[in-house]
CSV table of C-alpha atoms in Angstrom, one decimal:
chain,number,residue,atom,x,y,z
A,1,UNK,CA,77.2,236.4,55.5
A,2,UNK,CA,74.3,238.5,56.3
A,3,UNK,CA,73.6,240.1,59.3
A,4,UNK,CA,70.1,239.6,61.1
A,5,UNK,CA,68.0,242.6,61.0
A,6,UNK,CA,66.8,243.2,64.7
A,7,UNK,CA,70.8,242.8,65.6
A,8,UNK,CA,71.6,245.3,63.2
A,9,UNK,CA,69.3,247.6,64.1
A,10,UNK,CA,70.0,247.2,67.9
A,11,UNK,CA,73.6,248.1,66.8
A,12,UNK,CA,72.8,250.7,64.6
A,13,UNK,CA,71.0,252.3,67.3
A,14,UNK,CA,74.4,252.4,69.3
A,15,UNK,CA,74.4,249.1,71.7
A,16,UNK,CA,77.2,246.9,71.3
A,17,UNK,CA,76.1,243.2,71.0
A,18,UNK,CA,77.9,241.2,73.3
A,19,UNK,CA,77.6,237.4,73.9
A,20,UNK,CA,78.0,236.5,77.8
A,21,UNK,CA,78.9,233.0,76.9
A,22,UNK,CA,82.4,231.4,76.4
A,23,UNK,CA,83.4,227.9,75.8
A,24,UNK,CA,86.4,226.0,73.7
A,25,UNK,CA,83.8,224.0,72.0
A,26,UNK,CA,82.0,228.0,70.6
A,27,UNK,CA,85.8,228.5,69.4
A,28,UNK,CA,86.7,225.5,68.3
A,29,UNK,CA,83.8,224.7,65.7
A,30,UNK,CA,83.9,228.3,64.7
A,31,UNK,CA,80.8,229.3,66.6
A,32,UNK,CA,81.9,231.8,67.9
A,33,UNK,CA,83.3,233.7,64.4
A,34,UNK,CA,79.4,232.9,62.6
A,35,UNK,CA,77.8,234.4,65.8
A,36,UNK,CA,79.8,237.6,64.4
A,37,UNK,CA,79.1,237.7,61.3
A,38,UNK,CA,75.5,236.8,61.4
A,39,UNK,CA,74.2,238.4,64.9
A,40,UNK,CA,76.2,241.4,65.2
A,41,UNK,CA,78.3,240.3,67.7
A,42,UNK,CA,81.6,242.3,68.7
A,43,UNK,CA,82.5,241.4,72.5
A,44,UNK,CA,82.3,238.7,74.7
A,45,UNK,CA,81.6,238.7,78.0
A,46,UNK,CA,82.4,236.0,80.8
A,47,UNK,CA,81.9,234.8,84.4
A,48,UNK,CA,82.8,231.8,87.4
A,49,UNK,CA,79.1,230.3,86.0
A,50,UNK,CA,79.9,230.3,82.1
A,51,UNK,CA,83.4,228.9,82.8
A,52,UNK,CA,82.0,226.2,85.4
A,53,UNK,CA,79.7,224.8,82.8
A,54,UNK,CA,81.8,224.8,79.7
A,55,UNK,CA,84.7,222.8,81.7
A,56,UNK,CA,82.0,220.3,83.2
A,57,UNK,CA,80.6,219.7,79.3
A,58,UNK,CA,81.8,217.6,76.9
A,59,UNK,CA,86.1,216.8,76.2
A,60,UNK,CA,87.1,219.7,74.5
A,61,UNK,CA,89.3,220.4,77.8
A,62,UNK,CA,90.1,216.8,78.4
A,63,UNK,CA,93.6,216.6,75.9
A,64,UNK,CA,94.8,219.8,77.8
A,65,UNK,CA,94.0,219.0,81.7
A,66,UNK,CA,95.8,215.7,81.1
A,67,UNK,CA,99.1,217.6,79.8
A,68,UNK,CA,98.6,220.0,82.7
A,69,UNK,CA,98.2,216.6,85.2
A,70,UNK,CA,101.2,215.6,83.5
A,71,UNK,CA,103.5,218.4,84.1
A,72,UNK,CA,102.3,218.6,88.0
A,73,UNK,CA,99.9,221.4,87.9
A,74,UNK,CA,98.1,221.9,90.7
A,75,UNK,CA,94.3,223.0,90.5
A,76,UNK,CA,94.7,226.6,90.1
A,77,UNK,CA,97.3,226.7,87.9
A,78,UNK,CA,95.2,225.0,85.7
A,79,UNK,CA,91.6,226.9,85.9
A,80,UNK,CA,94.3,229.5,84.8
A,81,UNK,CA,96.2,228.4,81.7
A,82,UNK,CA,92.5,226.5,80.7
A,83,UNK,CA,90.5,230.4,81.0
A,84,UNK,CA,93.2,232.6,80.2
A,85,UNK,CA,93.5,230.0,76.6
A,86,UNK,CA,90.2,230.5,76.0
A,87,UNK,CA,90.0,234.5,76.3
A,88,UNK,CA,93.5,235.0,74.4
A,89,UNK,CA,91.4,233.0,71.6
A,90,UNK,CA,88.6,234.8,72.0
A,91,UNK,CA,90.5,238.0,71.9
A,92,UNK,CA,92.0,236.9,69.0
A,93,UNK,CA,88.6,236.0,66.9
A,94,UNK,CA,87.4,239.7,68.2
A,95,UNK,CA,90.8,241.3,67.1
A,96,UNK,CA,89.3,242.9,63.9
A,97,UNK,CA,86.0,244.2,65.5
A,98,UNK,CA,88.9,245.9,68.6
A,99,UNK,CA,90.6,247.8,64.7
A,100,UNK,CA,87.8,248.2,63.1
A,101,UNK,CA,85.5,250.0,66.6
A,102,UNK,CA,89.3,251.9,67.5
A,103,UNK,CA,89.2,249.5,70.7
A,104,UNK,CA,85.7,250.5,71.8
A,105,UNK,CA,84.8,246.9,70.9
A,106,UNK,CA,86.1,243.5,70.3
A,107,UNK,CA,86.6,242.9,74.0
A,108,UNK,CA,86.6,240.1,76.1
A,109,UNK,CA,85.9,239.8,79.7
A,110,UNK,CA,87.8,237.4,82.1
A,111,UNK,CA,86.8,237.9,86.0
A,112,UNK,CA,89.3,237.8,89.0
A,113,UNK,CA,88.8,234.5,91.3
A,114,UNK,CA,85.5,235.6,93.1
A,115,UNK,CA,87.0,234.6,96.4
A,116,UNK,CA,88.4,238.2,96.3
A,117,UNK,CA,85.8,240.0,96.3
A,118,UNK,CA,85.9,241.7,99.5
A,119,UNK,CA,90.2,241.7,99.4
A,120,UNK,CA,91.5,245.0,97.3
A,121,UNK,CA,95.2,244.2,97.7
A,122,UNK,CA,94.4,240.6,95.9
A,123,UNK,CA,92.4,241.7,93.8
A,124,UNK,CA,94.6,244.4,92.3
A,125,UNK,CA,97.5,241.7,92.2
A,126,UNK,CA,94.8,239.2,90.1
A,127,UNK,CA,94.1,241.9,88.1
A,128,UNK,CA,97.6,242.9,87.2
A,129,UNK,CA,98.3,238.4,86.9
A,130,UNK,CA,95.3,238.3,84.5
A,131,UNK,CA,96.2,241.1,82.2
A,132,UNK,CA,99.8,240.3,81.7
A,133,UNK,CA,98.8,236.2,81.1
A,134,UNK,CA,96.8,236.7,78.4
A,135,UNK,CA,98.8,239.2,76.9
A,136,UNK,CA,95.9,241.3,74.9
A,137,UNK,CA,94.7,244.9,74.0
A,138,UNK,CA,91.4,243.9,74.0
A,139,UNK,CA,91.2,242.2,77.2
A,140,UNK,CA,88.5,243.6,79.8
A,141,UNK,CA,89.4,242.2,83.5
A,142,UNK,CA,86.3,241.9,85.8
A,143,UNK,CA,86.2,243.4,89.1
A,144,UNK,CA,83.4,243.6,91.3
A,145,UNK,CA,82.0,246.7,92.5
A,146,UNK,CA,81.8,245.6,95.9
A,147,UNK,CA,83.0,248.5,98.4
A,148,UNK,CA,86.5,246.3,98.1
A,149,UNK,CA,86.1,246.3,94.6
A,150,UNK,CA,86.0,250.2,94.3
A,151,UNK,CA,89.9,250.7,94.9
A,152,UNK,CA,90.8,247.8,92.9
A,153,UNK,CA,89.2,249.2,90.2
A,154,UNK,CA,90.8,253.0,91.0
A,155,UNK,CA,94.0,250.8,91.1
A,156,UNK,CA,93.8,248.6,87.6
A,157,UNK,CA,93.0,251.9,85.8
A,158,UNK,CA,95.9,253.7,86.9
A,159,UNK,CA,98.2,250.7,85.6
A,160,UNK,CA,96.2,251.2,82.3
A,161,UNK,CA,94.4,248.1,82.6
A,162,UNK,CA,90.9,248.1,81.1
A,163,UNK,CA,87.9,246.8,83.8
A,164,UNK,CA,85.0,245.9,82.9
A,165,UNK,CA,83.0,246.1,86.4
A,166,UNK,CA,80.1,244.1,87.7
A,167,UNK,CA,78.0,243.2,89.9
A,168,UNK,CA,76.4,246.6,90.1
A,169,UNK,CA,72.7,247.0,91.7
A,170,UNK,CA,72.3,250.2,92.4
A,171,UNK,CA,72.3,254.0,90.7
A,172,UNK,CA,74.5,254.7,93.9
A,173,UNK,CA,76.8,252.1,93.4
A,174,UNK,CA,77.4,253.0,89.9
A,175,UNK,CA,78.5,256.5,90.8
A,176,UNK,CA,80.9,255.2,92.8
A,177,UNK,CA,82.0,253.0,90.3
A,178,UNK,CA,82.3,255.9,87.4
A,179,UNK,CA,84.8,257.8,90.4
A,180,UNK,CA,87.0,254.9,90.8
A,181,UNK,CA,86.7,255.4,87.1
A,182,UNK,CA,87.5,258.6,86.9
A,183,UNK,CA,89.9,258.8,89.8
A,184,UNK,CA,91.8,256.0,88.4
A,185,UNK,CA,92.3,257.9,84.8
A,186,UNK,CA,93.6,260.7,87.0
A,187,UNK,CA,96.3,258.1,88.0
A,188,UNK,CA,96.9,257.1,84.6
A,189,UNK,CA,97.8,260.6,83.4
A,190,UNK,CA,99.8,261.5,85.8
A,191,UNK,CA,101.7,258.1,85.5
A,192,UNK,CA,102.1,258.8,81.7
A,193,UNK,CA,99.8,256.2,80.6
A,194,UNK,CA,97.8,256.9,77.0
A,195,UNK,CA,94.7,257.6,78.2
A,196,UNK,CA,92.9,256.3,75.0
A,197,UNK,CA,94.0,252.6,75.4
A,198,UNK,CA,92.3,252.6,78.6
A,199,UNK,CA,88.8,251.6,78.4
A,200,UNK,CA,86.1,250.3,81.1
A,201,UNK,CA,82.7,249.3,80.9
A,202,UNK,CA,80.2,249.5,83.8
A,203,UNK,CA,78.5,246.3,84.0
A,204,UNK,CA,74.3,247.1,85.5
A,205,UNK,CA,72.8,243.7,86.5
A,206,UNK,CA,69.2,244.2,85.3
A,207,UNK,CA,66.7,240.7,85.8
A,208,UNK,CA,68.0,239.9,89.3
A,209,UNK,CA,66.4,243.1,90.3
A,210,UNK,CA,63.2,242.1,89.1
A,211,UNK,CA,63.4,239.0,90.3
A,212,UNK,CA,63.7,240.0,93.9
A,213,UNK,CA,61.5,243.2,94.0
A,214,UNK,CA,58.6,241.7,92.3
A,215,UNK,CA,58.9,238.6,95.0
A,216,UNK,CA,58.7,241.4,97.5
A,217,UNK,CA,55.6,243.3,96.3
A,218,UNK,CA,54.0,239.5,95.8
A,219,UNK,CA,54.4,240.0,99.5
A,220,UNK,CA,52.7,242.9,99.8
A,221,UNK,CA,49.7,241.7,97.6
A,222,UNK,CA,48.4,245.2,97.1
A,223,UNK,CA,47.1,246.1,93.9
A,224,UNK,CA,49.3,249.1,93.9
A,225,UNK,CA,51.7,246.5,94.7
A,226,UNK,CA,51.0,243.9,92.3
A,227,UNK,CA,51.0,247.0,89.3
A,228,UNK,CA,54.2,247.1,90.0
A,229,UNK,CA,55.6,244.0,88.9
A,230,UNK,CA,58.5,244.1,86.1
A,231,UNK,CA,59.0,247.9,86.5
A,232,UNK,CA,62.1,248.2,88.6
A,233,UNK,CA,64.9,246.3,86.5
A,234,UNK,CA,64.3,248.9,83.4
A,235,UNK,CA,63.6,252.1,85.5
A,236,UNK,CA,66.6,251.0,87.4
A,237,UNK,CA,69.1,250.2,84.8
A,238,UNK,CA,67.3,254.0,82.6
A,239,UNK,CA,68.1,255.8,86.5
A,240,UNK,CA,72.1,254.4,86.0
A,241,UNK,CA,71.9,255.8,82.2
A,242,UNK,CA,70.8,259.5,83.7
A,243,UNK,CA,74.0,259.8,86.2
A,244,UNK,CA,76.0,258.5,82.9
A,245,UNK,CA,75.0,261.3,81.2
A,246,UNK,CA,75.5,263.4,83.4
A,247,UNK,CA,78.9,262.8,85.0
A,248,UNK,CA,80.4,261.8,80.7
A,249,UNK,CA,78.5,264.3,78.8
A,250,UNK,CA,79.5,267.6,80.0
A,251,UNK,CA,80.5,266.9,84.0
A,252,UNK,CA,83.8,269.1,84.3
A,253,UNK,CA,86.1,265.9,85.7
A,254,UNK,CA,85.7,263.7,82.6
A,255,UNK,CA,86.1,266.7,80.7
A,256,UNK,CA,89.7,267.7,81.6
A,257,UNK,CA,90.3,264.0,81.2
A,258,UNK,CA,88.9,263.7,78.1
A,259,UNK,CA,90.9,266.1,76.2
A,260,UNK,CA,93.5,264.2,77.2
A,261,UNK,CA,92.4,261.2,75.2
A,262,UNK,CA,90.0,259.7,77.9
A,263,UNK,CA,87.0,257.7,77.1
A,264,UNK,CA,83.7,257.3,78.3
A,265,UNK,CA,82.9,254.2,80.9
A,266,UNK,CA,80.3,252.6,79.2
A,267,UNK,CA,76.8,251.2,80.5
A,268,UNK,CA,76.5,247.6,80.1
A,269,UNK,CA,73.1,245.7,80.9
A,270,UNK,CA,74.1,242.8,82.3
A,271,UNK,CA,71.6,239.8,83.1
A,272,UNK,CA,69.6,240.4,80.8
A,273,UNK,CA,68.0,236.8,80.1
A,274,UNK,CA,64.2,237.1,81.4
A,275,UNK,CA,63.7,234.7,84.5
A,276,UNK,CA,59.7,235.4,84.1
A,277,UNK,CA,57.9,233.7,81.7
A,278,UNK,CA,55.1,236.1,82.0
A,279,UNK,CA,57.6,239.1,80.8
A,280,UNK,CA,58.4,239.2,77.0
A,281,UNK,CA,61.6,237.4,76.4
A,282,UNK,CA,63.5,240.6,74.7
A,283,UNK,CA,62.4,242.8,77.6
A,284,UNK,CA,65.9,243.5,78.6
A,285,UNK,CA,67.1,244.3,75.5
A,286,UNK,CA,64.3,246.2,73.7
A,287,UNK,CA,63.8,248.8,76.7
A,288,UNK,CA,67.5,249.5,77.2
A,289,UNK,CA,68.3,251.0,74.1
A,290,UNK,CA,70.6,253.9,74.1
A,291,UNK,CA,73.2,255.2,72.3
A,292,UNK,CA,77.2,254.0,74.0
A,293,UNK,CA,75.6,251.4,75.9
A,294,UNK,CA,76.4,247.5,75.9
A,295,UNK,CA,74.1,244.9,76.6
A,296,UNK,CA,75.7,241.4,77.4
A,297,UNK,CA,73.3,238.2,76.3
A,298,UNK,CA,72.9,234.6,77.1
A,299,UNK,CA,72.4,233.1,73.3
A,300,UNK,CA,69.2,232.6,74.2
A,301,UNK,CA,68.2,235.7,74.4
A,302,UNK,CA,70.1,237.1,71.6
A,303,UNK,CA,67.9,234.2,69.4
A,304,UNK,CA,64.8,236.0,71.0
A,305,UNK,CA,65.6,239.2,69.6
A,306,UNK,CA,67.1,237.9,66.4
A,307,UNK,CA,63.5,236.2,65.9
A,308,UNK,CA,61.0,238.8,66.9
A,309,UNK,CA,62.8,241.7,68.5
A,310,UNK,CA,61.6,244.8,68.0
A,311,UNK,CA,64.4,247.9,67.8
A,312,UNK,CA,62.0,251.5,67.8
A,313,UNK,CA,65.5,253.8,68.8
A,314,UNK,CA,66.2,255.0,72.1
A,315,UNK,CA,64.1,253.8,74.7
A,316,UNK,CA,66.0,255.1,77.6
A,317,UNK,CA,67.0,258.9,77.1
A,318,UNK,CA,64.5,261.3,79.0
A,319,UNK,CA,63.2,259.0,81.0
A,320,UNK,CA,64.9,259.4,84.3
A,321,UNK,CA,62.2,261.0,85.7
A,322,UNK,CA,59.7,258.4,85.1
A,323,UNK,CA,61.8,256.0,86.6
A,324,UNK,CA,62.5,257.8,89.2
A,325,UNK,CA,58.8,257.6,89.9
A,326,UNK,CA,58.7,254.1,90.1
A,327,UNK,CA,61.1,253.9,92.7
A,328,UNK,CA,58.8,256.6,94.9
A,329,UNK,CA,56.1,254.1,94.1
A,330,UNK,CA,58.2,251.2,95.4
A,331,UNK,CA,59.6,253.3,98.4
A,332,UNK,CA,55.9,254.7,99.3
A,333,UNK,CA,54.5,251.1,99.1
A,334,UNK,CA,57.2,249.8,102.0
A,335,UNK,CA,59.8,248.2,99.5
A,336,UNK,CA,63.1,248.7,101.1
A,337,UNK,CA,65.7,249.4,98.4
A,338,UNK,CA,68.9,249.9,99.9
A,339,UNK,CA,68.0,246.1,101.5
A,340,UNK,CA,67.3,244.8,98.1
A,341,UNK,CA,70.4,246.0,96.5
A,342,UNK,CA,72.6,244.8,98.8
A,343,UNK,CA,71.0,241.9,99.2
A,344,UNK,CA,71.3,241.4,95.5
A,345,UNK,CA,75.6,242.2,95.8
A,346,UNK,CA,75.9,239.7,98.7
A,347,UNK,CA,74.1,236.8,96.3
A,348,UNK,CA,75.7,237.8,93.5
A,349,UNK,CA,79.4,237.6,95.3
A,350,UNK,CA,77.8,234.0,97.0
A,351,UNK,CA,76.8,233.0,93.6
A,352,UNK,CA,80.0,232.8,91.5
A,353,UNK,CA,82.2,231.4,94.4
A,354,UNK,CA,79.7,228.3,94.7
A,355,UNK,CA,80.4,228.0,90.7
A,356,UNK,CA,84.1,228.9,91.3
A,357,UNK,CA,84.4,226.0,93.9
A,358,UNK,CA,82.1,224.1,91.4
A,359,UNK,CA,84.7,224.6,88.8
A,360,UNK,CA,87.5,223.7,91.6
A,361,UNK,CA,86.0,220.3,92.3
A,362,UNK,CA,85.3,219.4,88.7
A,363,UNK,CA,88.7,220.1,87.4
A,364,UNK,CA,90.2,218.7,90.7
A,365,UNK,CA,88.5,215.4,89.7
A,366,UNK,CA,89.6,216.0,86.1
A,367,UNK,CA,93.4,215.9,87.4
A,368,UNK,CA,93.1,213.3,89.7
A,369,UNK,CA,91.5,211.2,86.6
A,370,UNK,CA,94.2,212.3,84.1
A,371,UNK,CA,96.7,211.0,86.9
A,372,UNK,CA,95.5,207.5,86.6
């Protein structure tokens, strides 16, 4: 099959094309396999939402929930085995992108219960559960980068489990997030782990800034303010691309770990489906364009940029200070940041449990059908 052009040119251009979208239905008709061969796809990304609305469609779960009923399983136990199925699958599909990138890619994401969010000790036990269930090299286990989430994530590392971690807002977040990195790879060596089969991906949540800076400067009203509008989300997510650099190429900690077989913790642009119309639909994906990046799509914003996408090479290198303007700009004209961002981490965290306990009561009612 052929690859679509604007895909293989984002990819050529050194971003990873990963589909943040999971379902037993995409693997089951072999949706999920053509999205690889055809769109570049090598990694797959999931969440509480994406798992909460492929259980809710359609039967494809119904067969296995009713032998789960059967054998006494209680809710849990079976948002487990019916998840951690679907990512071994998944993992599986990917397995020759994971050879073929040397485990860069062909990775898919599964996300501790979002309950834990603010528990480190659970977490780190979830993490270690989730890793050994499904039973893959290519396996990414989500941990949010809530100030909980930091140690967990030190913590996962040094057991050589690969984290993919989201739910990041801010530029200062995400250097804490590359030193949990960093300090748990420390761990690792010194534990004996091969440093090379670790690998983490730093997830930066992109549209949701937007979303809630430019309701904000509507606020204000100001032209200044209104000029503003669809700035912050790119400049932003550019900002988090500048302290990569500069703590993976060249900073003297990741260097002593790297010739020990360390690898970089990659920037993934997360969110990156346009919630304004008014904004070009590829936004997101177009202006983020940098060389060891990810960026993690809804299908329909893959389609976009499969359709009319236009890749022009890196976008985002040498632009830190620019960006960096457009926060003065934002600062100057009475946004308050450090409010928005967290803010943004406190919905985020509210988000996914509403879809976890979504997912709760729709399986619950699931068993209690299957149970006659």
């Amino acid at each position: 099959m052929t690859q679509n052009v604007n895909l293989a040119a984002l990819s050529s251009a050194g971003v990873s094309v990963w589909l943040d979208d999971l379902s037993r239905e995409r693997l089951q008709t072999g949706n999920l396999q053509e999205l690889i061969d055809t769109k570049s796809v090598v990694g797959v990304t999931t969440n509480p939402s994406i798992f909460q609305a492929a259980l809710s469609k359609g039967n494809a779960y119904d067969d296995q929930v009713k032998e789960l009923a059967d054998r006494g399983a209680d809710v849990d136990a079976t948002i487990r085995t019916v998840t951690t199925d679907d990512v071994r699958n998944a993992c599986d599909v990917l397995a020759k992108q994971y050879e073929a990138s040397g485990g860069v890619d062909g990775r898919v994401s599964i996300e501790v219960d979002p309950r834990l969010a603010h528990d480190t000790d659970k977490t780190i036990l979830q993490a270690v559960e989730l890793w050994k269930i499904v039973d893959r090299p290519n396996l990414l286990i989500k941990i949010p980068a809530t100030l909980a989430g930091l140690p967990a994530i030190t913590a996962a590392i040094a057991e050589g489990i690969s984290v993919n971690v989201t739910l990041i807002f801010s530029v200062e977040r995400h250097r804490a997030v590359m030193d949990a990195y960093l300090a748990g790879l420390e761990a690792a060596a010194a534990a004996g782990h091969d440093l090379s089969r670790i690998h983490s991906v730093a997830s930066f949540f992109v549209s949701r800034v937007d979303s809630e800076i430019d309701s904000r400067l509507e606020k204000i009203g100001s032209q200044d303010a209104l000029s503003l509008r669809g700035k912050a989300g790119v400049a932003n997510a550019r900002l988090a691309y500048a302290a990569y650099e500069e703590v993976f190429n060249g900073g003297e900690r990741f260097g002593a770990l790297q010739s020990a077989g360390a690898r970089v913790q990659r920037p993934l642009w997360a969110s990156t489906g346009v919630k304004n119309p008014d904004y070009p639909d590829t936004l997101y994906v177009t202006e983020l364009v940098a060389p060891h990046t990810v960026n993690t799509m809804p299908e329909k914003t893959m389609d976009a940029v499969a359709d009319h996408g236009v890749i022009t090479g890196d976008t985002v290198t040498g632009r830190g200070a620019a960006s960096q303007e457009v926060f003065d700009q934002l600062s100057s004209i009475g946004i308050d940041l450090t409010d928005v961002f967290k803010l943004l981490e406190d919905e985020g965290v509210e988000k996914f449990e509403k879809s976890w306990q979504e997912l709760l009561d729709a399986t619950q009612q699931q068993l209690d059908s299957a149970k006659g």
